[in-house]
Coordinates of C-alpha atoms and ligand atoms in Angstrom, one line a residue:
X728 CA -7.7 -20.5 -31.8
X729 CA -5.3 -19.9 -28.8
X730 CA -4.3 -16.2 -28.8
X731 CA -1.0 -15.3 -28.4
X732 CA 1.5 -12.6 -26.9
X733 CA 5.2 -12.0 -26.3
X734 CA 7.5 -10.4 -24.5
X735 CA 11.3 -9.8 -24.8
X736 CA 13.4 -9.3 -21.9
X737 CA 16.7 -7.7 -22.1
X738 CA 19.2 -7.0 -19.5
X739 CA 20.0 -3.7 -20.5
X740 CA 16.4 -2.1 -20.6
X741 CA 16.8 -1.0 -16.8
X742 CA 14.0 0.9 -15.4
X743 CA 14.8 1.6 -12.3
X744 CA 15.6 0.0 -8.9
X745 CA 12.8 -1.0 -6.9
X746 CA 12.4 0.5 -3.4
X747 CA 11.4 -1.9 -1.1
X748 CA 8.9 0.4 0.3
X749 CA 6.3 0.1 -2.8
X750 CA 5.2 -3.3 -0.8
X751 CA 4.0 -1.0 2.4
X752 CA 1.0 -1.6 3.7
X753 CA -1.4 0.6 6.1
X754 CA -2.7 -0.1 9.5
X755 CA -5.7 2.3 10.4
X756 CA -7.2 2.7 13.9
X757 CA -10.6 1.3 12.2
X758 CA -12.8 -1.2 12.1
X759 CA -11.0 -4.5 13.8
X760 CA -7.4 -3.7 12.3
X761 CA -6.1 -2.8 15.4
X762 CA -8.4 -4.4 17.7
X763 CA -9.2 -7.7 16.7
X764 CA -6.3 -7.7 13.7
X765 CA -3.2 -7.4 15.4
X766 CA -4.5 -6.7 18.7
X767 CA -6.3 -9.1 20.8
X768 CA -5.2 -9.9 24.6
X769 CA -7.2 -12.7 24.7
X770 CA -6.8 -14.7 22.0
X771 CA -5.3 -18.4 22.2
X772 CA -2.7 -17.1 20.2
X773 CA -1.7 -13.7 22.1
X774 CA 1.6 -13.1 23.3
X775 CA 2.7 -11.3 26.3
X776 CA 1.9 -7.9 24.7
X777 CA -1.6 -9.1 23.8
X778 CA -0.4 -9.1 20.0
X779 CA -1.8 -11.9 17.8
X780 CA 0.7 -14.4 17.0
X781 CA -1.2 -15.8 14.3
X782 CA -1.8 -12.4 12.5
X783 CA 1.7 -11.2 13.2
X784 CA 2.8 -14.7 11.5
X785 CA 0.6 -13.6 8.2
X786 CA 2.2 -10.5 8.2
X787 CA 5.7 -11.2 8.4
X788 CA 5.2 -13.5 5.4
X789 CA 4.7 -11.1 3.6
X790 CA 7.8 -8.8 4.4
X791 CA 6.2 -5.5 4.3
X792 CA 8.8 -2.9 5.0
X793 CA 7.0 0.1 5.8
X794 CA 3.6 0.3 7.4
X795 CA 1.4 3.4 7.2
X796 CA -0.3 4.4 11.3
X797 CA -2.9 5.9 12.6
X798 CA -4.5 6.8 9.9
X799 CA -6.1 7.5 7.5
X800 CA -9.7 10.0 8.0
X801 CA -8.6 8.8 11.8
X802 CA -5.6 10.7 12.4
X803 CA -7.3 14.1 11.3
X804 CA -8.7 14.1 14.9
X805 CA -6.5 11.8 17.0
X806 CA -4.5 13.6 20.1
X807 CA -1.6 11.5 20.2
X808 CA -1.0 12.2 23.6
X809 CA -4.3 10.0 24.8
X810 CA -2.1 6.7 23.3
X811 CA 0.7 6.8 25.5
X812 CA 1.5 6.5 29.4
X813 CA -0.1 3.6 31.7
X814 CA -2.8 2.1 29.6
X815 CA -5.1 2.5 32.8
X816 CA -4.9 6.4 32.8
X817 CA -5.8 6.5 28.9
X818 CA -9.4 8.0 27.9
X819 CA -11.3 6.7 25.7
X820 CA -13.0 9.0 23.4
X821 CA -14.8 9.5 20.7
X822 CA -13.5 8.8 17.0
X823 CA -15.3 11.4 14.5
X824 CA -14.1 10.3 11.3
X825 CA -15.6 6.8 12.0
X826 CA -18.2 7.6 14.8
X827 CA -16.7 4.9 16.9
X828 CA -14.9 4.8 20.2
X829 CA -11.2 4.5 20.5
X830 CA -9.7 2.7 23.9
X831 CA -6.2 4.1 23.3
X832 CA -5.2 0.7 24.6
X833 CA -2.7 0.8 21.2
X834 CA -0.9 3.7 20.8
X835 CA 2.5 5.0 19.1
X836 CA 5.0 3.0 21.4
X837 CA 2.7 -0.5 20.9
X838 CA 2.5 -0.1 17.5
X839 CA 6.2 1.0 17.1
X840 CA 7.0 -2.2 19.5
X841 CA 4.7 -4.2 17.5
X842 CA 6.1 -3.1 13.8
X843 CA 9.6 -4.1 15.2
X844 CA 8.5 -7.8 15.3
X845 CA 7.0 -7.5 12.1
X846 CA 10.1 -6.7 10.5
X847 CA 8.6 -3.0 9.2
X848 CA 9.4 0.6 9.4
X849 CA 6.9 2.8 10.7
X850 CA 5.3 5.7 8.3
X851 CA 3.6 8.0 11.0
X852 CA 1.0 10.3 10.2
X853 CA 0.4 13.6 11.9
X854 CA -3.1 15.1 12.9
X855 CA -3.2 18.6 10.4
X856 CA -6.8 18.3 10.7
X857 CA -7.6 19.6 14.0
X858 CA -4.3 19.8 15.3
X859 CA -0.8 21.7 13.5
X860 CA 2.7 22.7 13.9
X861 CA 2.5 22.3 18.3
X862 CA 1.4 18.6 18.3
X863 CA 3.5 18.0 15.3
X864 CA 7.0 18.7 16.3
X865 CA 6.2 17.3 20.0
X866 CA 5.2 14.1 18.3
X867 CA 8.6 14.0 17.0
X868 CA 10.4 15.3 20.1
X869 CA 8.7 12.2 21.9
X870 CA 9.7 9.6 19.1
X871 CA 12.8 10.4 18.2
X872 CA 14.7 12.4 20.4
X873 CA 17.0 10.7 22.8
X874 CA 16.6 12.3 26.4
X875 CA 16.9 15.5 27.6
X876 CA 13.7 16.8 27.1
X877 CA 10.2 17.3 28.7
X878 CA 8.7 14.8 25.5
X879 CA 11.6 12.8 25.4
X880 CA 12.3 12.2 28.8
X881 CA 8.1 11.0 29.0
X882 CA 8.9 8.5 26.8
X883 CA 11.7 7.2 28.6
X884 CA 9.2 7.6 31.5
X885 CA 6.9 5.1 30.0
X886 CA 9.2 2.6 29.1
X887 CA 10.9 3.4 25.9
X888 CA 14.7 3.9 26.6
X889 CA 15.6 4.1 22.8
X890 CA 14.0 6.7 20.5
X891 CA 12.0 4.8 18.0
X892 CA 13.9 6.9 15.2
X893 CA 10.8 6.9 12.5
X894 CA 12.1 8.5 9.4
X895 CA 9.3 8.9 7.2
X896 CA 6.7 11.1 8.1
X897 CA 2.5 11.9 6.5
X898 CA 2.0 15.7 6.9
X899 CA -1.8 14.6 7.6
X900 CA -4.2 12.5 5.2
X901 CA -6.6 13.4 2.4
X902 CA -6.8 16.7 3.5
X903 CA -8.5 18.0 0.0
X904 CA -11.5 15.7 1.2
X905 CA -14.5 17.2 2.6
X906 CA -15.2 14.4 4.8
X907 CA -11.8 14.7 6.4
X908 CA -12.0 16.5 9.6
X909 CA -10.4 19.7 9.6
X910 CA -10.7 19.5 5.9
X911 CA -8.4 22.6 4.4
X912 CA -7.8 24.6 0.5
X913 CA -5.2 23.6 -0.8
X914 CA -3.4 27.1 0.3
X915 CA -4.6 26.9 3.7
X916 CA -3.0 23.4 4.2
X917 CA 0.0 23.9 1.9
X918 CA 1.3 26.4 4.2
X919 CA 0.5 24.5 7.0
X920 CA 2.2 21.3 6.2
X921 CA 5.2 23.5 5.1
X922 CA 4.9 25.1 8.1
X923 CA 4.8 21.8 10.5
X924 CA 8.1 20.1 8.3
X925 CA 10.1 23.0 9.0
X926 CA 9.5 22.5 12.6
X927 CA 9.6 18.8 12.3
X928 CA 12.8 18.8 10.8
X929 CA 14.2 21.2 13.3
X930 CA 13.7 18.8 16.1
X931 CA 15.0 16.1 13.9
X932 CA 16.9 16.6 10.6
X933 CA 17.2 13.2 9.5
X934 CA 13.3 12.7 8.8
X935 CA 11.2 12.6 5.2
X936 CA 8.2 14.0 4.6
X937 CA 4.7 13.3 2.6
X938 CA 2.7 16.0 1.4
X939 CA -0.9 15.2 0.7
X940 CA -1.9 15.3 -2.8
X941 CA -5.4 14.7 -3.7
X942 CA -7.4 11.9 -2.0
X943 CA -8.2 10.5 -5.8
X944 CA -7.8 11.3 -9.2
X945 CA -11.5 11.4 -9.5
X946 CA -11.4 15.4 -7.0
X947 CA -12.7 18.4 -8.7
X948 CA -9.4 20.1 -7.1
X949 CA -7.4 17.5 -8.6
X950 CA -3.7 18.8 -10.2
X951 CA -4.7 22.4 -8.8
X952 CA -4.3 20.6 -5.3
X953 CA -0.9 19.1 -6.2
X954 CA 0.7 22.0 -8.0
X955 CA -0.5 24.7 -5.2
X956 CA 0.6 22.3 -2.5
X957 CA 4.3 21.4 -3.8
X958 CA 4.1 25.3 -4.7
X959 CA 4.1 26.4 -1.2
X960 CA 6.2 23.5 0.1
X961 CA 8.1 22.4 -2.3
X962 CA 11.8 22.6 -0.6
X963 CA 11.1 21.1 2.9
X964 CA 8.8 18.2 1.3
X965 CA 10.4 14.7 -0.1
X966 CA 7.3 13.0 -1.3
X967 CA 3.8 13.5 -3.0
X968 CA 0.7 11.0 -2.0
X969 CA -1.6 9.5 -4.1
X970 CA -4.4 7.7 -2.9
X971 CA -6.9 5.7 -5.4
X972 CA -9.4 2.6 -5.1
X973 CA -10.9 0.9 -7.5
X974 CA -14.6 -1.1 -7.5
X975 CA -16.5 -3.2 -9.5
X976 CA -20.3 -1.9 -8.4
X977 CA -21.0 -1.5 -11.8
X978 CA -20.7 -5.4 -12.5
X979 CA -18.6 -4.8 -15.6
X980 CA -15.7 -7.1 -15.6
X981 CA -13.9 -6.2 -18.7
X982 CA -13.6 -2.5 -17.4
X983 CA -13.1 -3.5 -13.4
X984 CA -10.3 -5.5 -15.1
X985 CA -9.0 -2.7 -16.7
X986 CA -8.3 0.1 -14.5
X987 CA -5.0 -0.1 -13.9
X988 CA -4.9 2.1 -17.0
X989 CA -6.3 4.9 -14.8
X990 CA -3.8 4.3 -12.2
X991 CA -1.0 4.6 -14.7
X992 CA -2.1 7.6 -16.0
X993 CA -3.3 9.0 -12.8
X994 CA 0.8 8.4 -11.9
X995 CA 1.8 9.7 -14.9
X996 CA -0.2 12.9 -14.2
X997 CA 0.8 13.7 -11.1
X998 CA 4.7 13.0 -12.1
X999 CA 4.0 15.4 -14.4
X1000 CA 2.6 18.4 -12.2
X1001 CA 5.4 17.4 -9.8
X1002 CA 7.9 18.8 -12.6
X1003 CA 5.7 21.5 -13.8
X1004 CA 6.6 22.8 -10.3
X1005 CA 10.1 21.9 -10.6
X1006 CA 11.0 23.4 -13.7
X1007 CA 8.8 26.7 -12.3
X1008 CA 11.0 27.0 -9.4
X1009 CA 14.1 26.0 -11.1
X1010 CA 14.8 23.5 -8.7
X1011 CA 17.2 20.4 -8.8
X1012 CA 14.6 18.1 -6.2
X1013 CA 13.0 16.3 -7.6
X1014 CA 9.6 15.1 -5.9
X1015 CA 9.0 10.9 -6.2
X1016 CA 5.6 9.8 -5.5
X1017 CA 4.4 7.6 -2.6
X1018 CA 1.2 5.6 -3.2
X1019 CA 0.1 5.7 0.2
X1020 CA -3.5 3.9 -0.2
X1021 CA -4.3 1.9 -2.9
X1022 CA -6.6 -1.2 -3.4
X1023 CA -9.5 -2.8 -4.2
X1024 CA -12.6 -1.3 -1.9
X1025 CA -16.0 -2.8 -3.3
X1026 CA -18.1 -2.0 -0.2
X1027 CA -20.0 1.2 -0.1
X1028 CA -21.0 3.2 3.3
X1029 CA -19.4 2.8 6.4
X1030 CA -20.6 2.0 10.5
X1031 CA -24.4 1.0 10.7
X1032 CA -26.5 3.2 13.3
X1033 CA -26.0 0.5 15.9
X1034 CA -22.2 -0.2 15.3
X1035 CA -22.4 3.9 16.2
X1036 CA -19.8 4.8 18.9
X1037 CA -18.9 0.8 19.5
X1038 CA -15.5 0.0 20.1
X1039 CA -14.0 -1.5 16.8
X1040 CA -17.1 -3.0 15.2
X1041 CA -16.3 -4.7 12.0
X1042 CA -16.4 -2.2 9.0
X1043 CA -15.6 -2.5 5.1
X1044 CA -14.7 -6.0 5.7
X1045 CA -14.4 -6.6 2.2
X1046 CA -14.1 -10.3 1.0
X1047 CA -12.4 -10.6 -1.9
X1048 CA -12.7 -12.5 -5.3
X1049 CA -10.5 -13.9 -7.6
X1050 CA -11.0 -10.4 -10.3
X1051 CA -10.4 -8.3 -7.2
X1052 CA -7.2 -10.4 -7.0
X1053 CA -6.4 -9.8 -10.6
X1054 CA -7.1 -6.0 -10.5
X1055 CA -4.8 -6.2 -7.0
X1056 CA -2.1 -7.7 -9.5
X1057 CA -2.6 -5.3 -12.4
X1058 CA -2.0 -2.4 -9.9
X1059 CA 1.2 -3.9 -8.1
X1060 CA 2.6 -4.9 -11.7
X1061 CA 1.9 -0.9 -12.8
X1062 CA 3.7 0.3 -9.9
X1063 CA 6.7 -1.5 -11.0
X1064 CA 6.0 0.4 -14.2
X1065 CA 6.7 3.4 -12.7
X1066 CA 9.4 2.0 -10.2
X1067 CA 11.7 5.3 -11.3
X1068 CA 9.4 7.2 -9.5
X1069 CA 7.2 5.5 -7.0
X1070 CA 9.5 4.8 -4.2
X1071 CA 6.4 4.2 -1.7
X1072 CA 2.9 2.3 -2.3
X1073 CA 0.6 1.1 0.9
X1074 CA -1.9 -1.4 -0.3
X1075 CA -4.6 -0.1 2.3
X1076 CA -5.4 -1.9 4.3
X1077 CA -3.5 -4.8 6.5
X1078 CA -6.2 -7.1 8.1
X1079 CA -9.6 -6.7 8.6
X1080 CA -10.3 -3.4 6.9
X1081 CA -10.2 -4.2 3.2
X1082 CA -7.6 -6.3 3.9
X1083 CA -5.9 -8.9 2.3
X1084 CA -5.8 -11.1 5.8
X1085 CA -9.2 -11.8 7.9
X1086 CA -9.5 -13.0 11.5
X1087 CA -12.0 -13.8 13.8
X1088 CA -12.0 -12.3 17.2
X1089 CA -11.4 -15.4 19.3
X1090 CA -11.0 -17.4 16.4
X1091 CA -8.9 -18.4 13.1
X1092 CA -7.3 -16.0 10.5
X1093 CA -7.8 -17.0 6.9
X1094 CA -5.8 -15.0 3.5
X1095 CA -8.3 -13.7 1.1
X1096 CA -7.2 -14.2 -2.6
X1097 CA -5.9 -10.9 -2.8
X1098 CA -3.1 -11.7 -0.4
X1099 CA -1.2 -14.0 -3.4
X1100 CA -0.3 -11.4 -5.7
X1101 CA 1.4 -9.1 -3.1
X1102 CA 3.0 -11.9 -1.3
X1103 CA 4.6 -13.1 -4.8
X1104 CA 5.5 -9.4 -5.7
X1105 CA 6.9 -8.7 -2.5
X1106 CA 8.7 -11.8 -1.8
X1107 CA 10.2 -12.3 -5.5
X1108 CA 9.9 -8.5 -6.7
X1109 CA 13.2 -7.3 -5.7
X1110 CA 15.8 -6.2 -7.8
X1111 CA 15.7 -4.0 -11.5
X1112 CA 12.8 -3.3 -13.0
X1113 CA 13.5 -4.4 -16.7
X1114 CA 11.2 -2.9 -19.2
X1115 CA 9.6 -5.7 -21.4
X1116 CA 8.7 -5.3 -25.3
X1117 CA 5.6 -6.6 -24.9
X1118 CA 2.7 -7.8 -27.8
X1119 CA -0.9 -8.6 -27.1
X1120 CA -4.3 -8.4 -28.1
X1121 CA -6.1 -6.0 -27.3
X1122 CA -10.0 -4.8 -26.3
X1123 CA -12.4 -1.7 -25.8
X1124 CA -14.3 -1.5 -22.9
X1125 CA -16.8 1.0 -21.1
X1126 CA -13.6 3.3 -20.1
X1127 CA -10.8 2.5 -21.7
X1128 CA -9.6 1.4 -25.2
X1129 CA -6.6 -0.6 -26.3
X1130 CA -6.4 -2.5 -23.1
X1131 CA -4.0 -5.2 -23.8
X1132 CA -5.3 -8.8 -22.2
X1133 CA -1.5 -9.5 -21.2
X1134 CA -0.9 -7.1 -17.8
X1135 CA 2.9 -7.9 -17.3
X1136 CA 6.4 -6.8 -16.1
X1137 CA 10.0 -8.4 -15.4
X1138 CA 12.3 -8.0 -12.4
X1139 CA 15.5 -9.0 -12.3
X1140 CA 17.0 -9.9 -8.9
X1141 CA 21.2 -9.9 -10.0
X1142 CA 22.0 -11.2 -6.4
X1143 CA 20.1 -14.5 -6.9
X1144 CA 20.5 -14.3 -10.5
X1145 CA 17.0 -14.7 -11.0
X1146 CA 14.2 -12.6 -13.2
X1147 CA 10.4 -13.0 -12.3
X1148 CA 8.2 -12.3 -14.3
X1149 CA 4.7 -11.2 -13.1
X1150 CA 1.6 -11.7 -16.0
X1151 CA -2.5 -10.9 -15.9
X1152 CA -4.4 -12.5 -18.2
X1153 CA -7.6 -10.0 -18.5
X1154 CA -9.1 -12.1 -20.8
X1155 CA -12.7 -13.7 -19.3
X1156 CA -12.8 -16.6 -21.6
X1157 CA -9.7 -17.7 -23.4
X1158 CA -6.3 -18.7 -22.2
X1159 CA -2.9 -16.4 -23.8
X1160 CA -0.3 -18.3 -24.8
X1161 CA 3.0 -16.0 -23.4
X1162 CA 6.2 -16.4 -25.5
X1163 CA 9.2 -14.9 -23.6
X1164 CA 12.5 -14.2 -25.1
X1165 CA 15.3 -13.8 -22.8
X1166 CA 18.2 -14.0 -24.9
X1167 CA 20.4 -11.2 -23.2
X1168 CA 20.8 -13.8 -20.9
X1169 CA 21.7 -16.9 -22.9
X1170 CA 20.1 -20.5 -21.5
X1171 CA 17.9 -19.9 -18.7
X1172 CA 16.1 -22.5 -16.3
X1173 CA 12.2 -22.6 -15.3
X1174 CA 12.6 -22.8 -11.3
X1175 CA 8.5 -22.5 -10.9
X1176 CA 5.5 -20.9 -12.9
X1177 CA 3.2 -20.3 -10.4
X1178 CA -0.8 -19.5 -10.8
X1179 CA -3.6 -18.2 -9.6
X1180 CA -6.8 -19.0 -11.1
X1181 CA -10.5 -20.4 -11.1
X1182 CA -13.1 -21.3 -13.3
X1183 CA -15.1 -18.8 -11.7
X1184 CA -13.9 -15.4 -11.2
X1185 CA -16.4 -14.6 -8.2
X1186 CA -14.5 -17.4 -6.5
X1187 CA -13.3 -16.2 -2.7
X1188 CA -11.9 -17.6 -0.2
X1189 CA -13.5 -17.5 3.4
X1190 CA -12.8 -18.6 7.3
X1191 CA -15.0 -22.3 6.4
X1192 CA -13.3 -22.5 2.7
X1193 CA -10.0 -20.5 2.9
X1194 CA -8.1 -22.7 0.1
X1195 CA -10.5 -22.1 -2.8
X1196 CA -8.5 -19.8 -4.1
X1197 CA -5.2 -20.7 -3.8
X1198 CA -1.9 -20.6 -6.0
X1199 CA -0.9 -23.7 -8.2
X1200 CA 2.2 -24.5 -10.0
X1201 CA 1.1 -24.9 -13.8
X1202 CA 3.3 -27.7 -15.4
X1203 CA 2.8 -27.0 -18.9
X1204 CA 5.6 -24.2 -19.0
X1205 CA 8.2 -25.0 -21.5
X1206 CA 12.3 -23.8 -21.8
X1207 CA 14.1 -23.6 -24.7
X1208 CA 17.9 -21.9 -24.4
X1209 CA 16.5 -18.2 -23.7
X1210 CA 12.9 -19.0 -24.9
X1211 CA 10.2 -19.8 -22.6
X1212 CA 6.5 -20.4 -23.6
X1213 CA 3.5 -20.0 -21.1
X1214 CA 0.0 -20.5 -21.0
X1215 CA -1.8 -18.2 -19.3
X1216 CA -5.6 -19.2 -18.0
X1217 CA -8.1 -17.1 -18.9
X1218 CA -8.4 -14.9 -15.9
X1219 CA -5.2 -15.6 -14.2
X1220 CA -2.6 -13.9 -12.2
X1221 CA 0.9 -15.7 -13.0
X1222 CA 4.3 -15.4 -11.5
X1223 CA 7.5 -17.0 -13.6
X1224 CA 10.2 -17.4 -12.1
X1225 CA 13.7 -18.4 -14.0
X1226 CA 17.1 -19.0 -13.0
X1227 CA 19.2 -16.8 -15.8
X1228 CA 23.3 -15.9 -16.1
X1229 CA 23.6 -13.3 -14.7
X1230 CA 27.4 -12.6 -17.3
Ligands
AHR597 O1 -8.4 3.3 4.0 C1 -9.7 3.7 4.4 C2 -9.8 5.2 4.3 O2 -9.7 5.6 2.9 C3 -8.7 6.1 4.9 O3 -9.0 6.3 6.3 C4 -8.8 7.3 4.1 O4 -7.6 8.0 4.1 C5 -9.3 6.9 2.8 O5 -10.3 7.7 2.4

């Protein structure tokens, strides 16, 4: 018995626009993201900058627009300062929050040069942990203001004529978090990070800011943490974070599969505290969300006692299988869901550090599978969100009930006159037949059905296989007028992309 869903797809059920910026990504001074990653002076592929080509290649494929730096737990103790100027007068010092050693040989005016030729903004991150307003706003006068000054005129005195004019700005990182250093109540940093935008914005106006929300859904302080937090800063802030990752240590596949239903409500929660403070202060803002960190993370524990104080030893160099790709595609397609209100989202992280791109130092780079479902998203995601009425059976598992085995959403792109159509199949043993009707649009044409799937969902890929899990076009997708029939694979992530009249 095949089992079946549908989905209609109508024109006028507009969600929302999608902002470019929910396929950000994060670049953390940890582990061999910067060093090693993108960084690597002597690799065969280095250019003059000592940036790999081959990485930078990787990245730019998959047109990330915004990219998250320092950190992450790192920027809660990083002196900016010790990044810039002639890389032979930088220190190297100690990194607390992931007991290695930083060589400052990458620092804000590499990275900015470096996210240029990647085609991405930069969303910098200040240290509230150990450092505050001071630090903050002279950040800022170094970045961003033209000349004239003692921190602007540095920068021009190490080489950087034109301000790098970053707009969007993290007041600090999962500051809720007793591991963070300089972790803070949610009063103590609430007034501090409304404290350090006011001054922020005072030396430059045209910047956006991130409050912290809580580092997971999963915090005792969570909600309390948000609605104290926008309470206290509520006018000078733009943006509320969220950070959540996901793991399958308890082996359980139908539930792993199924927790994008946590991140929807976990969205759905914090939209909701967001308003509870709106409608309390009587405001017209209103407060959109940015996703900041997100992903699959399966490994536990972080350096080893002999990677201790090393310079960028490898750490939670997470290999990937094909579930992890399918959860990693269940979470991009419910961020679509919510595309009216999450205007950011960093899959965290890049490379290297539960990454969706691996290198080698002094050797090849290979794409683990979780790299396909963000490409297709963020290459043919652009557009209108277009909320489908979808059917599908349904399962219980550990956590969650009603979990429908179809995972799906529509975009339509009206300049190309396409809509894509992004679909999970959760289901571990059968394949879902997908009947789509698309008759707002009349006669519509199958440009490509793509897929991603294996007979074994452990499958990965690695540096001596890297094409074992790879994306196929399925041939067995049918087109009639504005009807399209699918089969989904058991365990599949599936993009379907149609040509439609855009009339
Ligand atoms: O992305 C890895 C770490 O996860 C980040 O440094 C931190 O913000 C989060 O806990």
């Amino acid at each position: 018995m095949t089992l079946k869903s549908t989905m209609i797809v109508d024109k006028d059920f507009k969600l929302a626009e999608v902002d470019p910026r929910v396929y950000g990504s994060f670049i953390e001074h940890l582990g061999r993201a910067v060093y090693g990653g993108i960084y690597e002076p002597d690799h065969a592929t280095a250019d003059e900058q000592g940036f790999r080509r081959d990485a930078l290649e990787a990245i730019k494929s998959l047109n990330v627009p915004i990219i998250r730096y320092p950190g992450g737990n790192f920027v809660s103790g990083y002196n900016w300062e010790d990044g810039v100027g002639p890389k032979n007068d930088r220190k190297q010092k100690l990194d607390l929050a992931w007991w290695t050693t930083e060589p400052n040989l990458v620092g804000t005016n590499e990275f900015a040069e470096w996210a240029k030729l990647a085609g991405s903004e930069v969303m910098m991150a200040v240290n509230l942990g150990t450092r505050g307003i001071d630090a903050a706003r002279n950040l800022v006068e170094y970045c961003n203001h033209p000349s004239g000054s003692y921190w602007s005129d540095l920068r021009i005195s190490h080489g950087y004529k034109e301000p790098h004019a970053f707009k969007t700005w993290c007041l600090g990182n999962e500051m809720d978090g007793p591991w963070q250093i300089g972790a803070k109540t949610a009063y103590e940093y609430g007034r501090l990070a409304n404290e350090s935008a006011k001054a922020m914005r005072w030396v430059d106006p045209t910047l956006e800011f991130v409050a912290c929300g809580s580092s997971s859904s999963s915090m005792s302080t969570f909600a309390e943490w948000e609605a104290t937090v926008l309470d206290l800063t509520y006018d000078n802030v733009d943006y509320l974070s969220l950070h959540q990752y996901y793991n399958n240590n308890e082996k359980d596949s139908p539930n792993f599969l199924a927790k994008s239903l946590d991140l929807d409500q976990f969205i759905s929660s914090v939209a909701a505290t967001c308003d509870y403070i709106k409608a309390k202060k009587k405001s017209k803002k209103k407060i959109y969300l940015s996703l900041d960190e997100w992903n699959v993370w399966n490994t536990i524990g972080t350096s080893t006692a002999e990677q201790r104080w090393q310079i960028a030893p490898p750490e939670l160099e997470d290999v990937y299988n094909l579930e992890d790709a399918l959860v990693v595609g269940c979470l991009l397609i419910t961020i679509l869901k919510h595309a009216d209100r999450v205007k950011m989202a960093c899959m965290a992280q890049l490379i290297n550090v539960i990454a969706p791109i691996m290198t080698e130092n002094g050797g090849p780079l290979w794409l683990q599978t979780t790299y396909y479902p963000f490409l297709h998203t963020s290459v043919y995601g652009r557009g209108t969100v277009l909320h489908p009425l979808v059917t599908s059976p349904k399962y219980d598992s550990k956590e969650f009930t009603d979990v429908p085995y179809l995972e799906s959403i529509s975009v339509y792109n009206e300049e190309l006159s396409e809509v894509t159509i992004f679909a999970v199949n959760r289901n571990l043993e059968e394949r879902l037949q997908l009947d789509i009707d698309l008759r707002s649009f009349g006669n519509v044409q199958l440009i490509e059905h793509i897929a991603l799937a294996n007979d074994d969902i452990k499958a990965v890929n690695t540096k001596l296989d890297p094409n074992n899990v790879v994306p196929q076009i399925c041939g067995t997708t049918t087109v009639d007028g504005g009807h399209i029939t699918a089969q989904l694979s058991k365990t599949s992530w599936n993009v379907i992309r149609l040509k439609v009249n855009g009339e």
